[in-house]
Coordinates of C-alpha atoms and ligand atoms in Angstrom, one line a residue:
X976 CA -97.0 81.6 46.4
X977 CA -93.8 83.0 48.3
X978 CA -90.9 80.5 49.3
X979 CA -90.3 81.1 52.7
X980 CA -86.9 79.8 54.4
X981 CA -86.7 78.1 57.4
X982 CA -83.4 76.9 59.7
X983 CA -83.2 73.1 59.7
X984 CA -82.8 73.0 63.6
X985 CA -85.4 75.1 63.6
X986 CA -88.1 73.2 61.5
X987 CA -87.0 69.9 63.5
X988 CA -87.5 71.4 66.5
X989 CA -90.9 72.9 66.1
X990 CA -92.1 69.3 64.6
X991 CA -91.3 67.9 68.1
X992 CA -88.2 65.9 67.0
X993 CA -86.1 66.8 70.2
X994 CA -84.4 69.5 71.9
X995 CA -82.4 72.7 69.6
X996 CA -79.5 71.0 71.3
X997 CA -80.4 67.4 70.6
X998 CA -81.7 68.6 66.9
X999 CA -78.1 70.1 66.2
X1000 CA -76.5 67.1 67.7
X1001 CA -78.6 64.8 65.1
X1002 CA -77.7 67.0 62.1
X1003 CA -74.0 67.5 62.8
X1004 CA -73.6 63.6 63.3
X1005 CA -75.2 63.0 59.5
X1006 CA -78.4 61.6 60.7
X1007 CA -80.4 63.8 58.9
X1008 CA -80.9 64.1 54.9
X1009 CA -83.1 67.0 53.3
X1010 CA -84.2 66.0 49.7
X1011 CA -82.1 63.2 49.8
X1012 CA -78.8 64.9 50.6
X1013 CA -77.0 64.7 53.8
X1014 CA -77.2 68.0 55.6
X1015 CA -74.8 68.5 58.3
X1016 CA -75.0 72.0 59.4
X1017 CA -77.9 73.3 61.5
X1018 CA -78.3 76.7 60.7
X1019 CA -79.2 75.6 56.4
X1020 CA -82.2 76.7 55.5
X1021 CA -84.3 74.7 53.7
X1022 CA -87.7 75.6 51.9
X1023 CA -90.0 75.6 54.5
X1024 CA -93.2 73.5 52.8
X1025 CA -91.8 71.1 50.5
X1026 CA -88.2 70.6 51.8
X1027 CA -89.1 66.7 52.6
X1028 CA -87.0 66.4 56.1
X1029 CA -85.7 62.2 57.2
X1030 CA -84.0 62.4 60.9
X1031 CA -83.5 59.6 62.7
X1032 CA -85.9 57.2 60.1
X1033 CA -89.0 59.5 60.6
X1034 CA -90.4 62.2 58.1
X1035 CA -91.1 65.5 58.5
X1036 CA -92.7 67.9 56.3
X1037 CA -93.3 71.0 58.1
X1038 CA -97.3 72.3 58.0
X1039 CA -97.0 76.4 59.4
X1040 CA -100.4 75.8 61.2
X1041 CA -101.9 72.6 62.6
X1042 CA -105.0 71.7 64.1
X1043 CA -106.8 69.4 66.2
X1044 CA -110.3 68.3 67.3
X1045 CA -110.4 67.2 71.2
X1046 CA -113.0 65.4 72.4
X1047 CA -112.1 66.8 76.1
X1048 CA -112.8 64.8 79.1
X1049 CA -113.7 65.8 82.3
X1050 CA -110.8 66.4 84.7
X1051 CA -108.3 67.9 82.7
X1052 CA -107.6 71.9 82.5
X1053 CA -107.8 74.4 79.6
X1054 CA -104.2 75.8 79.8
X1055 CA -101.0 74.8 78.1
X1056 CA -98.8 73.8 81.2
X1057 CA -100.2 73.1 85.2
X1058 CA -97.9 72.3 88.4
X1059 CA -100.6 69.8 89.3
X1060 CA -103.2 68.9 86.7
X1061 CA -103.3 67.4 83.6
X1062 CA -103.9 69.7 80.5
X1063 CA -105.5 69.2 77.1
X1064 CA -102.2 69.2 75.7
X1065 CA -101.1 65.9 77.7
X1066 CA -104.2 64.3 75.9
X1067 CA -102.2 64.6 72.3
X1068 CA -100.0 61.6 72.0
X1069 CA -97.7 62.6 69.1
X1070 CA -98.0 66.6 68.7
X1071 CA -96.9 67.1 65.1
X1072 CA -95.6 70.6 66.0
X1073 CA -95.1 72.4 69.4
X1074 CA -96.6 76.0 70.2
X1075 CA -99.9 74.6 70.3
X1076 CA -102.4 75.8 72.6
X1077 CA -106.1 75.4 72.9
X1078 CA -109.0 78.1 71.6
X1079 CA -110.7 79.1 74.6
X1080 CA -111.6 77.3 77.8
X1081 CA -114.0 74.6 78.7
X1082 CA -113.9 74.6 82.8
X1083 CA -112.1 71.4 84.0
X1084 CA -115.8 69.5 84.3
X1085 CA -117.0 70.6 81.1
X1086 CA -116.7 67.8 78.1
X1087 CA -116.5 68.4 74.4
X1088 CA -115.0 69.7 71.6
X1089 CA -111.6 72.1 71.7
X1090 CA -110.1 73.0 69.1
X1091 CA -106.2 73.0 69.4
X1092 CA -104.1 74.8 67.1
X1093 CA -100.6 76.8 67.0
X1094 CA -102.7 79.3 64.4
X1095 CA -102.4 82.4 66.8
X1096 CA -104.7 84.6 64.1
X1097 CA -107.5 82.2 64.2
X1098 CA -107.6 81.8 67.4
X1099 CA -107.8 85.6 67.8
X1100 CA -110.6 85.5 64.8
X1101 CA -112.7 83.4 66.5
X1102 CA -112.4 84.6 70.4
X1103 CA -113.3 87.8 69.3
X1104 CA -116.0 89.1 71.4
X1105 CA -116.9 91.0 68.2
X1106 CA -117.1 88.4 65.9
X1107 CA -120.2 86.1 68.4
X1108 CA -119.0 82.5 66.7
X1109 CA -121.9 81.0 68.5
X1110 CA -121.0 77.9 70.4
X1111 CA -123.7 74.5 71.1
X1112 CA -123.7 72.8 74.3
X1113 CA -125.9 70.3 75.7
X1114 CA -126.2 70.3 78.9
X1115 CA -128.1 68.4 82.0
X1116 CA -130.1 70.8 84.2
X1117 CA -131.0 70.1 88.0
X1118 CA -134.7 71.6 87.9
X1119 CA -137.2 71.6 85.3
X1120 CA -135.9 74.1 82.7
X1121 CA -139.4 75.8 81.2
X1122 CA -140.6 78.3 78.5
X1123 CA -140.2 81.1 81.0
X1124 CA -136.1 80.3 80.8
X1125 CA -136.1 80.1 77.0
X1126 CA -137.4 83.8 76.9
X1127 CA -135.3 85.2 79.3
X1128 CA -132.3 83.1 77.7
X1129 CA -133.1 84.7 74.5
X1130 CA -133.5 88.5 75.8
X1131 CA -130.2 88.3 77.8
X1132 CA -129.3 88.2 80.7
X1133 CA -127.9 89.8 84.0
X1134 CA -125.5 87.2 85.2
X1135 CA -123.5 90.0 87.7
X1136 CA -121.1 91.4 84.8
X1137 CA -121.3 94.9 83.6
X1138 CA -123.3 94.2 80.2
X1139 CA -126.4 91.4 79.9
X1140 CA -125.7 88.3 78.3
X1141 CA -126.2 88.5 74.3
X1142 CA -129.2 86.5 73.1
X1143 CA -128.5 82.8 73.4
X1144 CA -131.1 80.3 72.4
X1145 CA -132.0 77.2 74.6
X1146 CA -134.0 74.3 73.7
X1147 CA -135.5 71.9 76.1
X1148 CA -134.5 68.6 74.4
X1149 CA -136.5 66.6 77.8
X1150 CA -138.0 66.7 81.0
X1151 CA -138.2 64.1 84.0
X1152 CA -140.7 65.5 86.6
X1153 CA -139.6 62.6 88.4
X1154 CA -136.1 63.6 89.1
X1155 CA -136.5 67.2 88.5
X1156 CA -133.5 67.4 86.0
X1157 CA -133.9 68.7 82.3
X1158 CA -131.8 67.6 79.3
X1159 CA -131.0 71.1 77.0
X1160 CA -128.9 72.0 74.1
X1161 CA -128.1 76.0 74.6
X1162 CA -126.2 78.2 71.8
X1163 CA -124.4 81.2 73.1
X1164 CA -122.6 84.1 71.2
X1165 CA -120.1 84.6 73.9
X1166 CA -117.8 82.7 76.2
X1167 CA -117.8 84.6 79.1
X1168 CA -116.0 83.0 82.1
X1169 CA -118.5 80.0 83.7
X1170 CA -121.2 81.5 81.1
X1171 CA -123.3 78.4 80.8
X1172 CA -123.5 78.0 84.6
X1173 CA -123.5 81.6 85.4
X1174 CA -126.9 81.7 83.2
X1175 CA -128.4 78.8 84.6
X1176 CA -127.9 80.3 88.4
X1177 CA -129.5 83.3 87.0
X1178 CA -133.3 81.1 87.1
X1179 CA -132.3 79.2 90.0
X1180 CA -131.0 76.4 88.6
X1181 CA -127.3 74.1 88.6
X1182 CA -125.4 72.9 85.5
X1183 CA -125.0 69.1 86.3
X1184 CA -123.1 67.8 83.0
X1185 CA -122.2 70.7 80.1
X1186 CA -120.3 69.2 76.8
X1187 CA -119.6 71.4 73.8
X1188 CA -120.6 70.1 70.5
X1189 CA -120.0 72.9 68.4
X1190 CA -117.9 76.2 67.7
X1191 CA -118.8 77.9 64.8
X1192 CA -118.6 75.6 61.5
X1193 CA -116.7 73.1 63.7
X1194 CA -118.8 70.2 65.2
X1195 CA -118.0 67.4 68.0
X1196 CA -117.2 64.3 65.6
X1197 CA -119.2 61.9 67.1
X1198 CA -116.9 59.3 66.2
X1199 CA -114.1 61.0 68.4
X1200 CA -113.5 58.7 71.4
X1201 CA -113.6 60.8 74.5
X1202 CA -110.2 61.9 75.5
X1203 CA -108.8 61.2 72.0
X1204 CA -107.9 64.3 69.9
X1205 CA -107.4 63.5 65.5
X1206 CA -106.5 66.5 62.9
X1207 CA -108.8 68.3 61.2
X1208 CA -109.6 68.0 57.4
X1209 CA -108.8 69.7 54.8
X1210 CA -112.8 70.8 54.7
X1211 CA -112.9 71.4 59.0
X1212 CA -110.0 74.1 58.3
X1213 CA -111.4 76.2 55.3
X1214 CA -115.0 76.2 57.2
X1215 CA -113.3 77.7 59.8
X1216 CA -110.6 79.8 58.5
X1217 CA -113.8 81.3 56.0
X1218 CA -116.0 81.6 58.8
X1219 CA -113.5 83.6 61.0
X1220 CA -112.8 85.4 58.1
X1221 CA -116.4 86.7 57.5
X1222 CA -116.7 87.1 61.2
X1223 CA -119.5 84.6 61.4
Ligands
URA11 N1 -120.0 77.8 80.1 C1 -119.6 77.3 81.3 O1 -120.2 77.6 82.3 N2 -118.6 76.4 81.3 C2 -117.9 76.1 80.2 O2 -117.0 75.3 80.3 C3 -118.3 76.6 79.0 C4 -119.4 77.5 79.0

């Protein structure tokens, strides 16, 4: 495997220990030892893997890529930075690198798994519109979803853009005639803007409550506390890294 080089400041930086300036500041004043030695100039560059980094009484070993599993919460936007709303980045408590940004959007109401990563190349793998990574929802219809929706679901559909829908498959999971509302779970190849909804208007029908559960390989940990966000394992990451490689 190559040894690839990395600036101190640099490394410290990206792990979210503080500012370039504040980094430099830390190093220049001593407070920072690489492999046990005191390392007082900035610009050093240290192996970027295994270099085993104390600054200020934390460590940092520097990962290239990291990745998270968000159990998204309604309320909070798909995007990086807003002026006024809270983003699926303010969710992570203690980012262990900065850069990261989240695959895809799930509109602000929409709950469930995002994946968050700084992995620019698999995030491009699995967006692909060419590579259909089929995504799982469940979802809670207003009307009674019926067998006359799963076709059309599954032939594609004409949802006002310039190409049909690509097959998605939707399973009625239950019914209340009472209330009129329908409990589904619907896999689609895509992730066109408001998709889910989009298709639903299509029959006649509203989107009430949509959560993700799965993208690709990668499924909703049930265990994940709602708004809570944990890394992935060391098996979460091949799946997906193979999968996107295969274009699954
Ligand atoms: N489809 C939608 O309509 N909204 C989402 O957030 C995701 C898929």
């Amino acid at each position: 495997m190559d040894v690839i080089m990395m600036r101190l400041d640099r490394i410290l930086t990206e792990m979210g220990a503080g500012s370039r300036q504040e980094v430099k500041k830390q190093i220049r004043t001593g407070q920072v030892r690489v492999n046990g030695q005191t390392v007082r100039k900035p610009e050093t560059k240290v192996e970027e893997t295994s270099a085993e980094i104390w600054c200020m009484g934390t460590l940092y070993r520097y990962e290239p890529f990291v990745y998270y599993m968000l159990h998204k919460p309604s309320g909070v936007v798909s995007a990086t930075e807003d002026a006024r709303e809270r983003t699926v980045l303010d969710l992570l408590e203690s980012p262990a690198r900065t850069g990261l940004f989240p695959v895809g959007r799930l509109d602000k109401d929409t709950e469930g798994l995002l994946l968050l990563t700084n992995d620019g190349e698999l995030a491009h793998r699995l967006l692909s519109p060419r590579k259909h990574v089929d995504k799982t929802y469940e979802a809670v219809i207003d009307g009674m979803v019926n067998d006359q929706d799963v076709k059309q679901f599954s032939s594609g559909m004409d949802i006002g853009d310039d190409t049909p829908t690509l097959p998605a498959v939707l399973s009625i999971l239950h019914t209340d005639p009472e209330q009129k509302r329908s409990r589904v779970s619907i896999t689609i190849q895509e992730g066109r803007y408001h998709q889910i909804k989009r298709m639903f208007e299509a029959v006649g029908k509203k989107v009430l409550y949509l959560k993700r559960i799965r993208m690709g390989p990668l499924e909703l940990d049930p265990s994940l506390p709602k708004g809570q966000a944990r890394r992935l394992t060391e098996e979460e990451i091949r799946a997906l890294t193979d999968k996107a490689d295969k274009g699954e």
